[in-house]
Amino acid sequence: MIEFFLNAYKDASTTQIVLEFIAFVFGILSVWFAKKENIWVYPTGLIATIITAYLLFIAGYLGDMMINGYFTIMSIYGWYKWARKGNETDNLVITRTDNREKIIGIVLFFFTIFVVFGIYNYFDYKIRKDNYIDIFASGIFFTGMWYMAKKKIENWTLWILGDLIVTPLYAYRGLGMLSLQYLIFTILAISAYLEWKKILNNSQKLEVQK
């Protein structure tokens, strides 16, 4: 296992290894802050996604690059949403998606798949079998990021599913550090879902008691 991990970096430059390590650390910090409903999820996430998008671009993985480019944009949007000032009733709280948001999520999922597939074709990239997997994962992650910005608990369900898909994908591609990162993401996402669910259940009980 260790040999497999190290072999992936035998031809990598020092700059690439350092950048990937920085993205690794800040990516984990971002998920940890998200679990705690801490606004630092977004500045740490921005550092991780910008670096990761660059690394994936030079590696030629357009679908994954687009995911991280979108994460960068949604991090700015989410940062604004979470930081918005107001009275106590205006604060963004954890909720479940309603029917309208579920429909939007489904539309966003399929729209993302269509766009990413179209970009691969536009740039005349040969779509290999593993690219279809990251195109599918793109739809999951795009929707999950939108739900996170709105503090919908379903975002963690999508993160868990997406992380489970891309963890072996990155290992297959020889991106050992990213594979390990997404394995840790999976564990953190499960923990975060349980924590957010507990918070949501407690808030619902308080509403009933009022």
CSV table of C-alpha atoms in Angstrom, one decimal:
chain,number,residue,atom,x,y,z
A,1,MET,CA,0.0,0.0,0.0
A,2,ILE,CA,2.8,2.4,1.0
A,3,GLU,CA,4.8,1.5,-2.1
A,4,PHE,CA,1.8,2.1,-4.3
A,5,PHE,CA,1.3,5.5,-2.7
A,6,LEU,CA,5.0,6.5,-3.1
A,7,ASN,CA,5.3,5.2,-6.7
A,8,ALA,CA,2.7,7.6,-7.8
A,9,TYR,CA,5.0,10.5,-7.0
A,10,LYS,CA,8.3,9.2,-8.3
A,11,ASP,CA,8.1,11.3,-11.4
A,12,ALA,CA,6.3,14.3,-9.8
A,13,SER,CA,8.0,17.6,-9.3
A,14,THR,CA,8.6,19.0,-5.8
A,15,THR,CA,6.2,21.9,-6.6
A,16,GLN,CA,3.5,19.4,-7.5
A,17,ILE,CA,4.0,17.4,-4.3
A,18,VAL,CA,4.0,20.5,-2.1
A,19,LEU,CA,0.9,21.9,-3.8
A,20,GLU,CA,-1.0,18.6,-3.4
A,21,PHE,CA,0.0,18.4,0.3
A,22,ILE,CA,-1.3,22.0,0.9
A,23,ALA,CA,-4.6,21.2,-0.9
A,24,PHE,CA,-4.8,17.9,1.1
A,25,VAL,CA,-4.4,19.8,4.5
A,26,PHE,CA,-6.8,22.7,3.7
A,27,GLY,CA,-9.3,20.3,2.1
A,28,ILE,CA,-9.6,18.3,5.3
A,29,LEU,CA,-9.8,21.5,7.4
A,30,SER,CA,-12.6,22.7,5.2
A,31,VAL,CA,-14.7,19.6,5.7
A,32,TRP,CA,-14.0,19.7,9.4
A,33,PHE,CA,-15.2,23.4,9.6
A,34,ALA,CA,-18.3,22.5,7.6
A,35,LYS,CA,-19.1,19.8,10.1
A,36,LYS,CA,-18.9,22.4,12.9
A,37,GLU,CA,-21.0,25.0,10.9
A,38,ASN,CA,-17.9,27.2,11.1
A,39,ILE,CA,-17.6,29.9,8.4
A,40,TRP,CA,-13.9,29.0,8.0
A,41,VAL,CA,-15.2,26.2,5.8
A,42,TYR,CA,-15.1,28.6,2.9
A,43,PRO,CA,-11.7,30.4,3.1
A,44,THR,CA,-9.9,27.0,3.7
A,45,GLY,CA,-12.0,25.4,1.0
A,46,LEU,CA,-11.0,28.2,-1.5
A,47,ILE,CA,-7.3,27.5,-1.0
A,48,ALA,CA,-7.9,23.7,-1.5
A,49,THR,CA,-10.1,24.0,-4.5
A,50,ILE,CA,-8.0,26.6,-6.4
A,51,ILE,CA,-4.8,24.5,-6.0
A,52,THR,CA,-6.6,21.2,-6.8
A,53,ALA,CA,-8.2,22.7,-9.9
A,54,TYR,CA,-4.7,23.8,-11.1
A,55,LEU,CA,-3.2,20.3,-10.4
A,56,LEU,CA,-6.1,18.6,-12.2
A,57,PHE,CA,-5.8,21.0,-15.2
A,58,ILE,CA,-2.2,20.2,-15.8
A,59,ALA,CA,-3.0,16.4,-15.4
A,60,GLY,CA,-5.7,16.8,-18.1
A,61,TYR,CA,-8.7,15.7,-16.0
A,62,LEU,CA,-11.3,18.3,-17.1
A,63,GLY,CA,-14.3,16.9,-15.3
A,64,ASP,CA,-12.5,16.9,-11.9
A,65,MET,CA,-11.0,20.4,-12.7
A,66,MET,CA,-14.5,21.7,-13.3
A,67,ILE,CA,-15.7,20.3,-10.0
A,68,ASN,CA,-13.1,22.2,-8.2
A,69,GLY,CA,-13.6,25.4,-10.3
A,70,TYR,CA,-17.3,25.2,-9.3
A,71,PHE,CA,-16.4,24.6,-5.7
A,72,THR,CA,-14.4,27.8,-5.8
A,73,ILE,CA,-17.3,29.8,-7.1
A,74,MET,CA,-19.8,28.2,-4.7
A,75,SER,CA,-17.4,28.8,-1.8
A,76,ILE,CA,-17.6,32.5,-2.5
A,77,TYR,CA,-21.4,32.3,-2.7
A,78,GLY,CA,-21.6,30.1,0.4
A,79,TRP,CA,-19.3,32.4,2.3
A,80,TYR,CA,-21.7,35.3,1.5
A,81,LYS,CA,-24.7,33.3,2.6
A,82,TRP,CA,-23.2,32.1,5.9
A,83,ALA,CA,-21.8,35.5,6.7
A,84,ARG,CA,-24.9,37.5,6.0
A,85,LYS,CA,-25.8,39.7,9.0
A,86,GLY,CA,-29.2,40.0,10.5
A,87,ASN,CA,-31.4,39.3,13.5
A,88,GLU,CA,-31.5,35.9,15.0
A,89,THR,CA,-34.4,34.7,12.8
A,90,ASP,CA,-32.4,35.7,9.7
A,91,ASN,CA,-29.5,33.4,10.5
A,92,LEU,CA,-29.1,30.5,8.1
A,93,VAL,CA,-30.0,27.3,10.0
A,94,ILE,CA,-29.8,23.6,9.1
A,95,THR,CA,-32.9,22.3,7.3
A,96,ARG,CA,-34.0,19.6,5.0
A,97,THR,CA,-34.7,20.2,1.3
A,98,ASP,CA,-38.3,20.9,0.3
A,99,ASN,CA,-39.8,19.5,-2.9
A,100,ARG,CA,-38.8,22.5,-4.9
A,101,GLU,CA,-35.2,22.2,-3.8
A,102,LYS,CA,-35.2,18.5,-4.6
A,103,ILE,CA,-36.3,19.2,-8.1
A,104,ILE,CA,-33.7,21.9,-8.5
A,105,GLY,CA,-31.0,19.5,-7.3
A,106,ILE,CA,-32.1,16.8,-9.8
A,107,VAL,CA,-32.0,19.4,-12.6
A,108,LEU,CA,-28.6,20.7,-11.5
A,109,PHE,CA,-27.3,17.1,-11.4
A,110,PHE,CA,-28.3,16.3,-15.0
A,111,PHE,CA,-27.4,19.8,-16.3
A,112,THR,CA,-23.9,19.4,-14.8
A,113,ILE,CA,-23.4,16.0,-16.4
A,114,PHE,CA,-24.5,17.5,-19.8
A,115,VAL,CA,-22.2,20.5,-19.5
A,116,VAL,CA,-19.1,18.5,-18.4
A,117,PHE,CA,-19.6,16.0,-21.1
A,118,GLY,CA,-20.0,18.8,-23.6
A,119,ILE,CA,-16.8,20.4,-22.5
A,120,TYR,CA,-14.8,17.2,-22.9
A,121,ASN,CA,-16.2,17.0,-26.5
A,122,TYR,CA,-15.6,20.7,-27.2
A,123,PHE,CA,-11.9,20.4,-26.3
A,124,ASP,CA,-11.7,17.2,-28.2
A,125,TYR,CA,-10.6,15.1,-25.2
A,126,LYS,CA,-10.8,11.4,-25.6
A,127,ILE,CA,-13.4,10.3,-23.0
A,128,ARG,CA,-12.1,7.1,-21.3
A,129,LYS,CA,-14.1,4.9,-19.0
A,130,ASP,CA,-12.8,6.6,-15.9
A,131,ASN,CA,-13.9,10.0,-17.3
A,132,TYR,CA,-17.5,8.8,-17.3
A,133,ILE,CA,-17.2,8.2,-13.6
A,134,ASP,CA,-15.8,11.6,-12.9
A,135,ILE,CA,-18.6,13.2,-15.1
A,136,PHE,CA,-21.2,11.4,-13.0
A,137,ALA,CA,-19.4,12.4,-9.8
A,138,SER,CA,-19.4,16.0,-11.0
A,139,GLY,CA,-23.2,16.1,-11.0
A,140,ILE,CA,-23.2,14.7,-7.4
A,141,PHE,CA,-20.7,17.2,-6.1
A,142,PHE,CA,-22.1,20.2,-7.9
A,143,THR,CA,-25.5,19.5,-6.3
A,144,GLY,CA,-24.0,18.8,-2.9
A,145,MET,CA,-22.1,22.1,-2.9
A,146,TRP,CA,-25.3,24.0,-3.7
A,147,TYR,CA,-27.1,22.3,-0.9
A,148,MET,CA,-24.2,23.0,1.5
A,149,ALA,CA,-24.4,26.8,0.7
A,150,LYS,CA,-28.1,26.6,1.8
A,151,LYS,CA,-27.3,24.4,4.9
A,152,LYS,CA,-29.4,21.5,3.7
A,153,ILE,CA,-28.6,18.3,5.5
A,154,GLU,CA,-28.8,16.3,2.2
A,155,ASN,CA,-25.5,17.9,1.1
A,156,TRP,CA,-23.8,15.3,3.4
A,157,THR,CA,-25.6,12.4,1.8
A,158,LEU,CA,-24.3,13.5,-1.6
A,159,TRP,CA,-20.8,14.2,-0.3
A,160,ILE,CA,-20.6,10.6,1.1
A,161,LEU,CA,-21.8,9.1,-2.2
A,162,GLY,CA,-19.5,11.2,-4.3
A,163,ASP,CA,-16.5,10.6,-2.0
A,164,LEU,CA,-17.0,6.8,-2.2
A,165,ILE,CA,-17.0,7.0,-5.9
A,166,VAL,CA,-13.9,9.2,-6.4
A,167,THR,CA,-11.7,7.7,-3.7
A,168,PRO,CA,-10.9,4.5,-5.7
A,169,LEU,CA,-10.9,6.6,-8.9
A,170,TYR,CA,-8.0,8.8,-7.8
A,171,ALA,CA,-6.1,5.7,-6.5
A,172,TYR,CA,-6.5,4.2,-10.0
A,173,ARG,CA,-5.2,7.4,-11.6
A,174,GLY,CA,-2.1,7.3,-9.3
A,175,LEU,CA,-3.2,10.5,-7.4
A,176,GLY,CA,-2.5,8.8,-4.0
A,177,MET,CA,-2.8,11.9,-1.9
A,178,LEU,CA,-6.1,13.0,-3.4
A,179,SER,CA,-7.4,9.4,-2.9
A,180,LEU,CA,-6.4,9.4,0.7
A,181,GLN,CA,-8.0,12.9,1.1
A,182,TYR,CA,-11.3,11.7,-0.2
A,183,LEU,CA,-11.2,8.7,2.0
A,184,ILE,CA,-10.8,11.0,5.0
A,185,PHE,CA,-13.6,13.2,3.5
A,186,THR,CA,-15.9,10.2,3.5
A,187,ILE,CA,-15.3,9.5,7.2
A,188,LEU,CA,-15.7,13.2,8.0
A,189,ALA,CA,-18.9,13.5,5.9
A,190,ILE,CA,-20.5,10.6,7.7
A,191,SER,CA,-19.6,12.1,11.1
A,192,ALA,CA,-20.9,15.5,9.9
A,193,TYR,CA,-24.2,14.1,8.7
A,194,LEU,CA,-24.8,12.5,12.1
A,195,GLU,CA,-23.9,15.8,13.9
A,196,TRP,CA,-26.1,17.9,11.6
A,197,LYS,CA,-28.9,15.4,12.0
A,198,LYS,CA,-28.7,15.7,15.8
A,199,ILE,CA,-28.8,19.5,15.6
A,200,LEU,CA,-31.7,19.4,13.2
A,201,ASN,CA,-33.7,17.0,15.4
A,202,ASN,CA,-33.1,19.2,18.5
A,203,SER,CA,-34.2,22.3,16.7
A,204,GLN,CA,-37.4,20.5,15.5
A,205,LYS,CA,-38.1,19.4,19.0
A,206,LEU,CA,-37.8,23.0,20.2
A,207,GLU,CA,-40.2,24.2,17.5
A,208,VAL,CA,-42.8,21.6,18.6
A,209,GLN,CA,-42.4,22.7,22.2
A,210,LYS,CA,-43.1,26.3,21.4
